Amino acid sequence: MMCAIRAAQRGRSVIVLDHARAPGEKIRISGGGRCNFTNIHAGPKSFLSGNPHFCKSALARFTPSDFIAMVDRHKITWHEKTLGQLFCDESAKDIIRMLLDEMQAAGAVLHLGTEIGNVEKTDTGFRVATSEGTYECQSLVIATGGKSIPKMGATGFAYRIAEQFGLALVETRPGLVPLTLDPLLLESLSALSGISAPAEIRHGKTAFREALLFTHRGLSGPAILQISSYWREGDEITVDIEPDIDLLAHLKAAKQANGRQSAQTALGDVLPKRLAQYLAERTGVTGNMADLSDKVLMRLAEAAQNWKIKPSGSEGYRTAEVTLGGIDTSTLDSRSMQAKAVAGLHFIGECVDVTGWLGGYNFQWAWASGFAAGESL
């Protein structure tokens, strides 16, 4: 829709073909129905790609401020949550209506419920066979996303078209996704299901500080979703619960203040009580605080703040918010999103090997890459 708006504004004749029955379905369900439509901090460092420089051009030419200006022009009220995340005050449907209104004003046409068949290269451009007839065009833009959330209609269509025209692909995998645990570990953590706590989750040199949520399948919450894009099967992650609190210092102070209380009770003053109980049992720390050495208290603090966990996998595309990998950026021009070897063929958005962090970054990439392609058509 963003690409169609910009191309139509520049005088091109534009038709958008969508197999869905309603426009912008992933917009509608995003942000709990309020659409986290951008992030004021969106920049190249917030994106994963085989080529970290590829996204710079598009992101610089259509910034969060540019999208905010469009939102303001349509009198859509919004607010900022944590970490630069911007949400609609009312409904994600406001963003969909805005894009549809912009398309209509520019003269772009939207065809919903349209199944795509064959795509062929012709002497003058492309021929696209659909369930409602055949279209011919000079330029063809593929904006069909990745494999995440298949119940919303997500498919690997973009990858099939890329391969048809000889473009290389980077291995795809679920991103921004909850992580699962092996049955034995999961069983030992079963009492923690539903507990949430502030945490820093680390993988190598990468770390995110947001909420951690224990689930009946494993680990979730924003911090886990963030680190999942960096995690690979077989890797270990480090969990630091309540990273802004010096737990060892707290336990030492509690020992001085009331030596007759248990370590579990002292830990429960700053951690969820079920989690405090689990950690005390896991480390075998029992008895009164007065009888515990600093070494034992350190062991208990480390169990919470240097907790090594090896996930067994992820919940997969079913719940993944994005698809990592995709069309190799080396095959595309970063200014126009056009395939270098196929004139007139463009790929934008999630199907390209550019994946943002959680929090509005992937929408900003959609707007920016769509605008970049629209500018060049």
mmCIF file of C-alpha atoms in Angstrom:
data_model
loop_
_atom_site.group_PDB
_atom_site.id
_atom_site.type_symbol
_atom_site.label_atom_id
_atom_site.label_comp_id
_atom_site.label_asym_id
_atom_site.label_seq_id
_atom_site.Cartn_x
_atom_site.Cartn_y
_atom_site.Cartn_z
ATOM 1 C CA MET A 1 0.000 0.000 0.000
ATOM 2 C CA MET A 2 2.819 2.419 0.801
ATOM 3 C CA CYS A 3 4.562 1.613 -2.471
ATOM 4 C CA ALA A 4 1.289 1.987 -4.391
ATOM 5 C CA ILE A 5 0.637 5.382 -2.803
ATOM 6 C CA ARG A 6 4.042 6.761 -3.755
ATOM 7 C CA ALA A 7 4.040 5.293 -7.283
ATOM 8 C CA ALA A 8 0.513 6.608 -7.963
ATOM 9 C CA GLN A 9 1.425 10.034 -6.589
ATOM 10 C CA ARG A 10 4.156 10.103 -9.235
ATOM 11 C CA GLY A 11 1.633 9.487 -11.993
ATOM 12 C CA ARG A 12 1.984 5.746 -12.465
ATOM 13 C CA SER A 13 -1.036 3.530 -13.098
ATOM 14 C CA VAL A 14 -1.095 1.172 -10.105
ATOM 15 C CA ILE A 15 -3.070 -1.946 -9.219
ATOM 16 C CA VAL A 16 -2.527 -3.810 -5.949
ATOM 17 C CA LEU A 17 -3.450 -7.507 -6.072
ATOM 18 C CA ASP A 18 -4.075 -9.128 -2.687
ATOM 19 C CA HIS A 19 -5.254 -12.678 -2.025
ATOM 20 C CA ALA A 20 -6.696 -11.613 1.352
ATOM 21 C CA ARG A 21 -10.345 -10.647 1.735
ATOM 22 C CA ALA A 22 -9.510 -7.560 3.799
ATOM 23 C CA PRO A 23 -6.593 -5.121 3.428
ATOM 24 C CA GLY A 24 -3.765 -4.818 5.936
ATOM 25 C CA GLU A 25 -4.681 -7.776 8.138
ATOM 26 C CA LYS A 26 -1.272 -7.873 9.853
ATOM 27 C CA ILE A 27 -1.677 -4.181 10.609
ATOM 28 C CA ARG A 28 -5.090 -4.869 12.140
ATOM 29 C CA ILE A 29 -3.828 -7.495 14.616
ATOM 30 C CA SER A 30 -0.603 -5.713 15.541
ATOM 31 C CA GLY A 31 0.079 -4.047 18.855
ATOM 32 C CA GLY A 32 -2.904 -5.652 20.549
ATOM 33 C CA GLY A 33 -5.173 -4.053 17.946
ATOM 34 C CA ARG A 34 -3.604 -0.603 18.283
ATOM 35 C CA CYS A 35 -0.745 -1.011 15.779
ATOM 36 C CA ASN A 36 2.768 -0.217 16.927
ATOM 37 C CA PHE A 37 3.180 1.672 13.658
ATOM 38 C CA THR A 38 6.792 2.850 14.051
ATOM 39 C CA ASN A 39 9.610 3.416 16.504
ATOM 40 C CA ILE A 40 11.237 6.828 16.893
ATOM 41 C CA HIS A 41 14.627 5.118 17.286
ATOM 42 C CA ALA A 42 14.398 3.116 14.039
ATOM 43 C CA GLY A 43 17.829 3.032 12.418
ATOM 44 C CA PRO A 44 20.192 0.518 10.791
ATOM 45 C CA LYS A 45 21.505 -0.789 14.141
ATOM 46 C CA SER A 46 18.019 -2.108 14.934
ATOM 47 C CA PHE A 47 17.895 -4.469 11.955
ATOM 48 C CA LEU A 48 19.385 -7.897 11.226
ATOM 49 C CA SER A 49 20.600 -8.650 7.713
ATOM 50 C CA GLY A 50 23.383 -10.446 5.897
ATOM 51 C CA ASN A 51 24.336 -6.927 4.782
ATOM 52 C CA PRO A 52 23.727 -4.500 7.685
ATOM 53 C CA HIS A 53 24.274 -1.524 5.358
ATOM 54 C CA PHE A 54 21.528 -2.432 2.866
ATOM 55 C CA CYS A 55 18.645 -0.886 4.839
ATOM 56 C CA LYS A 56 20.372 2.489 5.326
ATOM 57 C CA SER A 57 19.238 4.100 2.077
ATOM 58 C CA ALA A 58 15.527 3.384 2.426
ATOM 59 C CA LEU A 59 15.427 4.164 6.159
ATOM 60 C CA ALA A 60 17.130 7.509 5.561
ATOM 61 C CA ARG A 61 14.749 8.521 2.798
ATOM 62 C CA PHE A 62 11.537 7.714 4.648
ATOM 63 C CA THR A 63 11.945 8.147 8.390
ATOM 64 C CA PRO A 64 9.664 7.626 11.410
ATOM 65 C CA SER A 65 9.034 11.387 11.334
ATOM 66 C CA ASP A 66 7.748 11.086 7.766
ATOM 67 C CA PHE A 67 5.250 8.414 8.749
ATOM 68 C CA ILE A 68 4.218 10.334 11.881
ATOM 69 C CA ALA A 69 3.533 13.369 9.660
ATOM 70 C CA MET A 70 1.166 11.257 7.560
ATOM 71 C CA VAL A 71 -0.566 9.942 10.689
ATOM 72 C CA ASP A 72 -0.942 13.493 12.046
ATOM 73 C CA ARG A 73 -2.277 14.737 8.705
ATOM 74 C CA HIS A 74 -5.067 12.180 8.987
ATOM 75 C CA LYS A 75 -5.750 13.314 12.564
ATOM 76 C CA ILE A 76 -4.989 9.888 14.031
ATOM 77 C CA THR A 77 -4.096 10.324 17.697
ATOM 78 C CA TRP A 78 -1.218 8.292 19.058
ATOM 79 C CA HIS A 79 0.994 7.818 22.089
ATOM 80 C CA GLU A 80 4.502 6.653 22.893
ATOM 81 C CA LYS A 81 5.016 3.620 25.082
ATOM 82 C CA THR A 82 8.386 2.355 26.313
ATOM 83 C CA LEU A 83 11.535 2.383 24.196
ATOM 84 C CA GLY A 84 10.212 4.700 21.469
ATOM 85 C CA GLN A 85 7.259 2.536 20.460
ATOM 86 C CA LEU A 86 4.353 4.505 18.936
ATOM 87 C CA PHE A 87 0.756 3.209 19.062
ATOM 88 C CA CYS A 88 -2.632 4.461 17.888
ATOM 89 C CA ASP A 89 -4.806 5.781 20.707
ATOM 90 C CA GLU A 90 -7.875 4.162 19.195
ATOM 91 C CA SER A 91 -7.417 1.340 16.695
ATOM 92 C CA ALA A 92 -5.020 -0.196 14.196
ATOM 93 C CA LYS A 93 -7.869 0.149 11.708
ATOM 94 C CA ASP A 94 -7.107 3.881 11.661
ATOM 95 C CA ILE A 95 -3.758 3.125 9.970
ATOM 96 C CA ILE A 96 -5.430 0.842 7.412
ATOM 97 C CA ARG A 97 -8.040 3.519 6.632
ATOM 98 C CA MET A 98 -5.281 6.111 6.269
ATOM 99 C CA LEU A 99 -3.401 3.982 3.735
ATOM 100 C CA LEU A 100 -6.574 3.190 1.805
ATOM 101 C CA ASP A 101 -7.516 6.879 1.730
ATOM 102 C CA GLU A 102 -4.023 7.799 0.506
ATOM 103 C CA MET A 103 -4.226 5.127 -2.213
ATOM 104 C CA GLN A 104 -7.632 6.358 -3.347
ATOM 105 C CA ALA A 105 -6.511 9.992 -3.397
ATOM 106 C CA ALA A 106 -3.493 9.052 -5.523
ATOM 107 C CA GLY A 107 -5.522 6.862 -7.876
ATOM 108 C CA ALA A 108 -4.133 3.430 -6.921
ATOM 109 C CA VAL A 109 -6.619 0.555 -7.231
ATOM 110 C CA LEU A 110 -6.896 -2.357 -4.779
ATOM 111 C CA HIS A 111 -8.213 -5.791 -5.802
ATOM 112 C CA LEU A 112 -8.894 -8.103 -2.849
ATOM 113 C CA GLY A 113 -9.573 -11.856 -2.927
ATOM 114 C CA THR A 114 -7.343 -12.216 -5.967
ATOM 115 C CA GLU A 115 -5.347 -15.432 -6.273
ATOM 116 C CA ILE A 116 -2.067 -15.161 -8.175
ATOM 117 C CA GLY A 117 -1.123 -17.822 -10.708
ATOM 118 C CA ASN A 118 1.780 -17.598 -13.127
ATOM 119 C CA VAL A 119 4.170 -14.668 -13.289
ATOM 120 C CA GLU A 120 6.075 -14.302 -16.576
ATOM 121 C CA LYS A 121 8.639 -11.878 -17.974
ATOM 122 C CA THR A 122 7.668 -10.252 -21.255
ATOM 123 C CA ASP A 123 9.470 -7.943 -23.682
ATOM 124 C CA THR A 124 7.809 -4.916 -22.089
ATOM 125 C CA GLY A 125 7.600 -6.042 -18.459
ATOM 126 C CA PHE A 126 5.552 -8.802 -16.833
ATOM 127 C CA ARG A 127 2.390 -10.827 -17.296
ATOM 128 C CA VAL A 128 0.537 -11.913 -14.158
ATOM 129 C CA ALA A 129 -2.209 -14.527 -14.386
ATOM 130 C CA THR A 130 -4.802 -14.227 -11.604
ATOM 131 C CA SER A 131 -8.175 -15.625 -10.574
ATOM 132 C CA GLU A 132 -9.801 -12.532 -12.105
ATOM 133 C CA GLY A 133 -7.875 -12.368 -15.342
ATOM 134 C CA THR A 134 -4.431 -11.522 -16.677
ATOM 135 C CA TYR A 135 -2.563 -8.264 -16.059
ATOM 136 C CA GLU A 136 0.411 -6.848 -17.917
ATOM 137 C CA CYS A 137 2.720 -4.265 -16.380
ATOM 138 C CA GLN A 138 6.072 -2.570 -16.805
ATOM 139 C CA SER A 139 7.012 -2.955 -13.150
ATOM 140 C CA LEU A 140 6.107 -5.696 -10.678
ATOM 141 C CA VAL A 141 6.507 -5.252 -6.922
ATOM 142 C CA ILE A 142 6.333 -8.269 -4.612
ATOM 143 C CA ALA A 143 5.218 -7.245 -1.106
ATOM 144 C CA THR A 144 3.838 -10.529 0.213
ATOM 145 C CA GLY A 145 5.864 -10.817 3.426
ATOM 146 C CA GLY A 146 7.344 -13.971 4.920
ATOM 147 C CA LYS A 147 6.046 -17.193 6.443
ATOM 148 C CA SER A 148 5.115 -15.867 9.884
ATOM 149 C CA ILE A 149 1.533 -16.338 11.136
ATOM 150 C CA PRO A 150 0.274 -18.655 8.353
ATOM 151 C CA LYS A 151 -3.295 -18.471 9.723
ATOM 152 C CA MET A 152 -3.278 -14.862 8.454
ATOM 153 C CA GLY A 153 -2.521 -16.156 4.952
ATOM 154 C CA ALA A 154 1.286 -15.883 5.065
ATOM 155 C CA THR A 155 3.095 -18.025 2.490
ATOM 156 C CA GLY A 156 6.489 -18.340 0.845
ATOM 157 C CA PHE A 157 5.155 -16.785 -2.390
ATOM 158 C CA ALA A 158 7.829 -14.060 -2.546
ATOM 159 C CA TYR A 159 10.597 -16.622 -2.220
ATOM 160 C CA ARG A 160 9.144 -18.743 -5.021
ATOM 161 C CA ILE A 161 9.027 -15.744 -7.357
ATOM 162 C CA ALA A 162 12.578 -14.766 -6.391
ATOM 163 C CA GLU A 163 13.847 -18.269 -7.156
ATOM 164 C CA GLN A 164 11.900 -18.321 -10.432
ATOM 165 C CA PHE A 165 13.896 -15.284 -11.555
ATOM 166 C CA GLY A 166 17.215 -16.593 -10.259
ATOM 167 C CA LEU A 167 17.567 -14.489 -7.092
ATOM 168 C CA ALA A 168 19.461 -16.011 -4.169
ATOM 169 C CA LEU A 169 17.773 -16.592 -0.820
ATOM 170 C CA VAL A 170 19.156 -16.405 2.713
ATOM 171 C CA GLU A 171 17.914 -19.258 4.923
ATOM 172 C CA THR A 172 14.561 -18.349 6.463
ATOM 173 C CA ARG A 173 13.579 -19.029 10.087
ATOM 174 C CA PRO A 174 11.060 -17.718 12.617
ATOM 175 C CA GLY A 175 11.967 -14.451 14.359
ATOM 176 C CA LEU A 176 10.532 -12.543 17.334
ATOM 177 C CA VAL A 177 9.179 -15.852 18.594
ATOM 178 C CA PRO A 178 8.772 -17.567 22.003
ATOM 179 C CA LEU A 179 11.410 -20.182 22.819
ATOM 180 C CA THR A 180 10.590 -23.722 23.915
ATOM 181 C CA LEU A 181 12.345 -25.918 26.497
ATOM 182 C CA ASP A 182 13.017 -29.642 26.649
ATOM 183 C CA PRO A 183 10.394 -31.670 28.582
ATOM 184 C CA LEU A 184 12.540 -32.265 31.686
ATOM 185 C CA LEU A 185 13.407 -28.580 32.147
ATOM 186 C CA LEU A 186 9.857 -27.567 31.287
ATOM 187 C CA GLU A 187 8.487 -29.903 33.943
ATOM 188 C CA SER A 188 10.826 -28.457 36.572
ATOM 189 C CA LEU A 189 9.640 -24.936 35.664
ATOM 190 C CA SER A 190 5.929 -25.802 35.484
ATOM 191 C CA ALA A 191 5.159 -23.975 38.744
ATOM 192 C CA LEU A 192 6.452 -20.735 37.177
ATOM 193 C CA SER A 193 4.019 -20.689 34.232
ATOM 194 C CA GLY A 194 2.366 -17.268 34.023
ATOM 195 C CA ILE A 195 5.041 -15.459 36.051
ATOM 196 C CA SER A 196 6.559 -12.325 34.520
ATOM 197 C CA ALA A 197 9.592 -10.346 35.692
ATOM 198 C CA PRO A 198 11.937 -7.636 34.391
ATOM 199 C CA ALA A 199 15.003 -9.313 32.906
ATOM 200 C CA GLU A 200 18.064 -8.902 30.745
ATOM 201 C CA ILE A 201 18.419 -11.771 28.283
ATOM 202 C CA ARG A 202 21.860 -12.231 26.735
ATOM 203 C CA HIS A 203 23.154 -14.189 23.758
ATOM 204 C CA GLY A 204 26.830 -13.624 23.078
ATOM 205 C CA LYS A 205 27.366 -9.859 22.967
ATOM 206 C CA THR A 206 23.684 -9.093 22.351
ATOM 207 C CA ALA A 207 21.381 -8.250 25.263
ATOM 208 C CA PHE A 208 17.826 -6.962 25.695
ATOM 209 C CA ARG A 209 16.208 -5.588 28.848
ATOM 210 C CA GLU A 210 12.454 -6.052 28.875
ATOM 211 C CA ALA A 211 9.928 -8.393 30.463
ATOM 212 C CA LEU A 212 10.444 -12.167 30.676
ATOM 213 C CA LEU A 213 7.413 -14.465 30.810
ATOM 214 C CA PHE A 214 7.434 -18.136 31.842
ATOM 215 C CA THR A 215 4.847 -20.136 29.838
ATOM 216 C CA HIS A 216 3.588 -23.708 29.710
ATOM 217 C CA ARG A 217 5.763 -24.208 26.619
ATOM 218 C CA GLY A 218 8.909 -22.352 27.692
ATOM 219 C CA LEU A 219 9.955 -18.701 27.683
ATOM 220 C CA SER A 220 8.285 -15.660 26.171
ATOM 221 C CA GLY A 221 7.853 -11.933 26.777
ATOM 222 C CA PRO A 222 9.479 -9.045 24.873
ATOM 223 C CA ALA A 223 13.049 -9.813 26.055
ATOM 224 C CA ILE A 224 12.794 -13.399 24.797
ATOM 225 C CA LEU A 225 11.180 -12.405 21.500
ATOM 226 C CA GLN A 226 14.023 -9.950 20.921
ATOM 227 C CA ILE A 227 16.813 -12.427 21.661
ATOM 228 C CA SER A 228 15.119 -15.164 19.599
ATOM 229 C CA SER A 229 16.174 -13.395 16.400
ATOM 230 C CA TYR A 230 19.825 -13.881 17.400
ATOM 231 C CA TRP A 231 19.500 -17.328 18.986
ATOM 232 C CA ARG A 232 20.245 -20.494 17.021
ATOM 233 C CA GLU A 233 19.330 -24.050 17.945
ATOM 234 C CA GLY A 234 21.905 -25.510 20.322
ATOM 235 C CA ASP A 235 22.874 -22.101 21.692
ATOM 236 C CA GLU A 236 22.619 -21.070 25.312
ATOM 237 C CA ILE A 237 21.065 -17.861 26.609
ATOM 238 C CA THR A 238 21.743 -16.111 29.919
ATOM 239 C CA VAL A 239 18.859 -14.856 32.029
ATOM 240 C CA ASP A 240 19.389 -12.002 34.501
ATOM 241 C CA ILE A 241 16.200 -11.403 36.484
ATOM 242 C CA GLU A 242 15.742 -7.913 37.980
ATOM 243 C CA PRO A 243 19.021 -6.693 36.431
ATOM 244 C CA ASP A 244 18.721 -3.276 38.090
ATOM 245 C CA ILE A 245 18.813 -4.838 41.559
ATOM 246 C CA ASP A 246 22.005 -6.140 43.178
ATOM 247 C CA LEU A 247 20.496 -9.351 44.552
ATOM 248 C CA LEU A 248 23.623 -10.344 46.458
ATOM 249 C CA ALA A 249 23.679 -6.982 48.250
ATOM 250 C CA HIS A 250 19.965 -7.339 48.992
ATOM 251 C CA LEU A 251 20.455 -10.805 50.488
ATOM 252 C CA LYS A 252 23.385 -9.639 52.619
ATOM 253 C CA ALA A 253 21.354 -6.702 53.914
ATOM 254 C CA ALA A 254 18.404 -8.992 54.659
ATOM 255 C CA LYS A 255 20.714 -11.310 56.591
ATOM 256 C CA GLN A 256 21.879 -8.401 58.743
ATOM 257 C CA ALA A 257 18.361 -7.057 59.271
ATOM 258 C CA ASN A 258 16.666 -10.351 60.106
ATOM 259 C CA GLY A 259 18.846 -13.422 60.320
ATOM 260 C CA ARG A 260 15.939 -15.629 61.340
ATOM 261 C CA GLN A 261 14.109 -15.361 57.986
ATOM 262 C CA SER A 262 14.706 -17.878 55.212
ATOM 263 C CA ALA A 263 16.607 -17.073 52.025
ATOM 264 C CA GLN A 264 13.429 -17.822 50.079
ATOM 265 C CA THR A 265 11.548 -15.180 52.050
ATOM 266 C CA ALA A 266 14.300 -12.603 51.571
ATOM 267 C CA LEU A 267 14.458 -13.312 47.843
ATOM 268 C CA GLY A 268 10.658 -13.121 47.644
ATOM 269 C CA ASP A 269 10.829 -9.493 48.764
ATOM 270 C CA VAL A 270 12.161 -8.517 45.317
ATOM 271 C CA LEU A 271 11.206 -11.467 43.064
ATOM 272 C CA PRO A 272 7.838 -13.150 42.499
ATOM 273 C CA LYS A 273 7.384 -15.529 45.426
ATOM 274 C CA ARG A 274 6.969 -18.688 43.316
ATOM 275 C CA LEU A 275 10.165 -17.802 41.469
ATOM 276 C CA ALA A 276 12.000 -17.187 44.755
ATOM 277 C CA GLN A 277 10.824 -20.584 46.000
ATOM 278 C CA TYR A 278 11.963 -22.299 42.799
ATOM 279 C CA LEU A 279 15.418 -20.709 42.911
ATOM 280 C CA ALA A 280 15.916 -21.605 46.573
ATOM 281 C CA GLU A 281 14.920 -25.204 45.895
ATOM 282 C CA ARG A 282 17.028 -25.408 42.730
ATOM 283 C CA THR A 283 20.173 -24.226 44.532
ATOM 284 C CA GLY A 284 19.433 -26.256 47.661
ATOM 285 C CA VAL A 285 19.572 -23.185 49.888
ATOM 286 C CA THR A 286 17.612 -23.857 53.090
ATOM 287 C CA GLY A 287 17.676 -22.688 56.685
ATOM 288 C CA ASN A 288 17.878 -19.273 58.301
ATOM 289 C CA MET A 289 19.762 -16.425 56.671
ATOM 290 C CA ALA A 290 22.001 -16.116 59.741
ATOM 291 C CA ASP A 291 23.380 -19.595 59.038
ATOM 292 C CA LEU A 292 24.178 -18.959 55.376
ATOM 293 C CA SER A 293 27.626 -17.873 54.206
ATOM 294 C CA ASP A 294 28.197 -15.122 51.665
ATOM 295 C CA LYS A 295 29.300 -17.842 49.244
ATOM 296 C CA VAL A 296 25.904 -19.542 49.540
ATOM 297 C CA LEU A 297 24.107 -16.220 49.117
ATOM 298 C CA MET A 298 26.187 -15.554 46.007
ATOM 299 C CA ARG A 299 25.138 -18.938 44.609
ATOM 300 C CA LEU A 300 21.490 -18.008 45.123
ATOM 301 C CA ALA A 301 21.913 -14.556 43.554
ATOM 302 C CA GLU A 302 23.727 -16.052 40.552
ATOM 303 C CA ALA A 303 20.929 -18.579 40.071
ATOM 304 C CA ALA A 304 18.652 -15.616 39.361
ATOM 305 C CA GLN A 305 21.047 -13.263 37.627
ATOM 306 C CA ASN A 306 23.403 -15.540 35.730
ATOM 307 C CA TRP A 307 20.980 -18.301 34.832
ATOM 308 C CA LYS A 308 22.161 -20.349 31.823
ATOM 309 C CA ILE A 309 19.338 -21.908 29.815
ATOM 310 C CA LYS A 310 19.547 -23.874 26.563
ATOM 311 C CA PRO A 311 16.209 -23.639 24.706
ATOM 312 C CA SER A 312 15.262 -26.696 22.669
ATOM 313 C CA GLY A 313 13.611 -24.730 19.870
ATOM 314 C CA SER A 314 11.018 -22.065 19.125
ATOM 315 C CA GLU A 315 7.262 -22.039 18.668
ATOM 316 C CA GLY A 316 7.863 -21.613 14.931
ATOM 317 C CA TYR A 317 6.100 -19.593 12.274
ATOM 318 C CA ARG A 318 2.715 -20.179 13.942
ATOM 319 C CA THR A 319 3.434 -17.475 16.521
ATOM 320 C CA ALA A 320 6.531 -15.773 15.080
ATOM 321 C CA GLU A 321 5.988 -12.070 14.445
ATOM 322 C CA VAL A 322 8.471 -11.983 11.550
ATOM 323 C CA THR A 323 10.506 -14.172 9.223
ATOM 324 C CA LEU A 324 14.285 -13.841 9.394
ATOM 325 C CA GLY A 325 16.304 -14.233 6.211
ATOM 326 C CA GLY A 326 14.653 -14.053 2.806
ATOM 327 C CA ILE A 327 15.711 -12.555 -0.499
ATOM 328 C CA ASP A 328 19.453 -11.939 -0.480
ATOM 329 C CA THR A 329 20.097 -8.195 -0.437
ATOM 330 C CA SER A 330 23.112 -8.669 -2.710
ATOM 331 C CA THR A 331 20.628 -9.336 -5.526
ATOM 332 C CA LEU A 332 18.749 -6.056 -4.970
ATOM 333 C CA ASP A 333 19.508 -2.367 -5.458
ATOM 334 C CA SER A 334 19.207 -0.676 -2.048
ATOM 335 C CA ARG A 335 17.800 2.582 -3.436
ATOM 336 C CA SER A 336 15.014 1.125 -5.603
ATOM 337 C CA MET A 337 14.600 -2.409 -4.150
ATOM 338 C CA GLN A 338 14.823 -3.610 -7.760
ATOM 339 C CA ALA A 339 16.392 -6.942 -8.670
ATOM 340 C CA LYS A 340 19.750 -6.143 -10.229
ATOM 341 C CA ALA A 341 19.402 -8.872 -12.853
ATOM 342 C CA VAL A 342 15.680 -8.393 -13.661
ATOM 343 C CA ALA A 343 14.626 -4.894 -14.720
ATOM 344 C CA GLY A 344 11.262 -3.873 -13.303
ATOM 345 C CA LEU A 345 11.069 -6.563 -10.594
ATOM 346 C CA HIS A 346 11.078 -5.207 -7.027
ATOM 347 C CA PHE A 347 10.858 -6.858 -3.596
ATOM 348 C CA ILE A 348 9.948 -4.903 -0.462
ATOM 349 C CA GLY A 349 9.204 -5.448 3.213
ATOM 350 C CA GLU A 350 9.538 -8.636 5.204
ATOM 351 C CA CYS A 351 10.333 -10.924 2.261
ATOM 352 C CA VAL A 352 13.745 -9.235 1.981
ATOM 353 C CA ASP A 353 16.620 -10.270 4.274
ATOM 354 C CA VAL A 354 16.080 -7.282 6.582
ATOM 355 C CA THR A 355 14.451 -7.944 9.962
ATOM 356 C CA GLY A 356 13.831 -5.375 12.673
ATOM 357 C CA TRP A 357 13.656 -5.606 16.431
ATOM 358 C CA LEU A 358 10.350 -5.873 18.243
ATOM 359 C CA GLY A 359 8.585 -2.541 18.724
ATOM 360 C CA GLY A 360 7.542 -0.933 15.422
ATOM 361 C CA TYR A 361 10.818 -1.422 13.551
ATOM 362 C CA ASN A 362 9.431 -3.897 11.012
ATOM 363 C CA PHE A 363 6.543 -1.589 10.140
ATOM 364 C CA GLN A 364 9.051 1.217 9.579
ATOM 365 C CA TRP A 365 10.993 -1.054 7.217
ATOM 366 C CA ALA A 366 7.735 -1.790 5.369
ATOM 367 C CA TRP A 367 6.939 1.925 4.980
ATOM 368 C CA ALA A 368 10.527 2.843 4.039
ATOM 369 C CA SER A 369 11.187 0.020 1.565
ATOM 370 C CA GLY A 370 7.752 0.538 0.001
ATOM 371 C CA PHE A 371 8.373 4.268 -0.377
ATOM 372 C CA ALA A 372 11.829 3.604 -1.895
ATOM 373 C CA ALA A 373 10.374 1.257 -4.511
ATOM 374 C CA GLY A 374 7.470 3.636 -5.223
ATOM 375 C CA GLU A 375 9.920 6.493 -5.797
ATOM 376 C CA SER A 376 11.731 4.485 -8.467
ATOM 377 C CA LEU A 377 8.796 3.084 -10.456
#
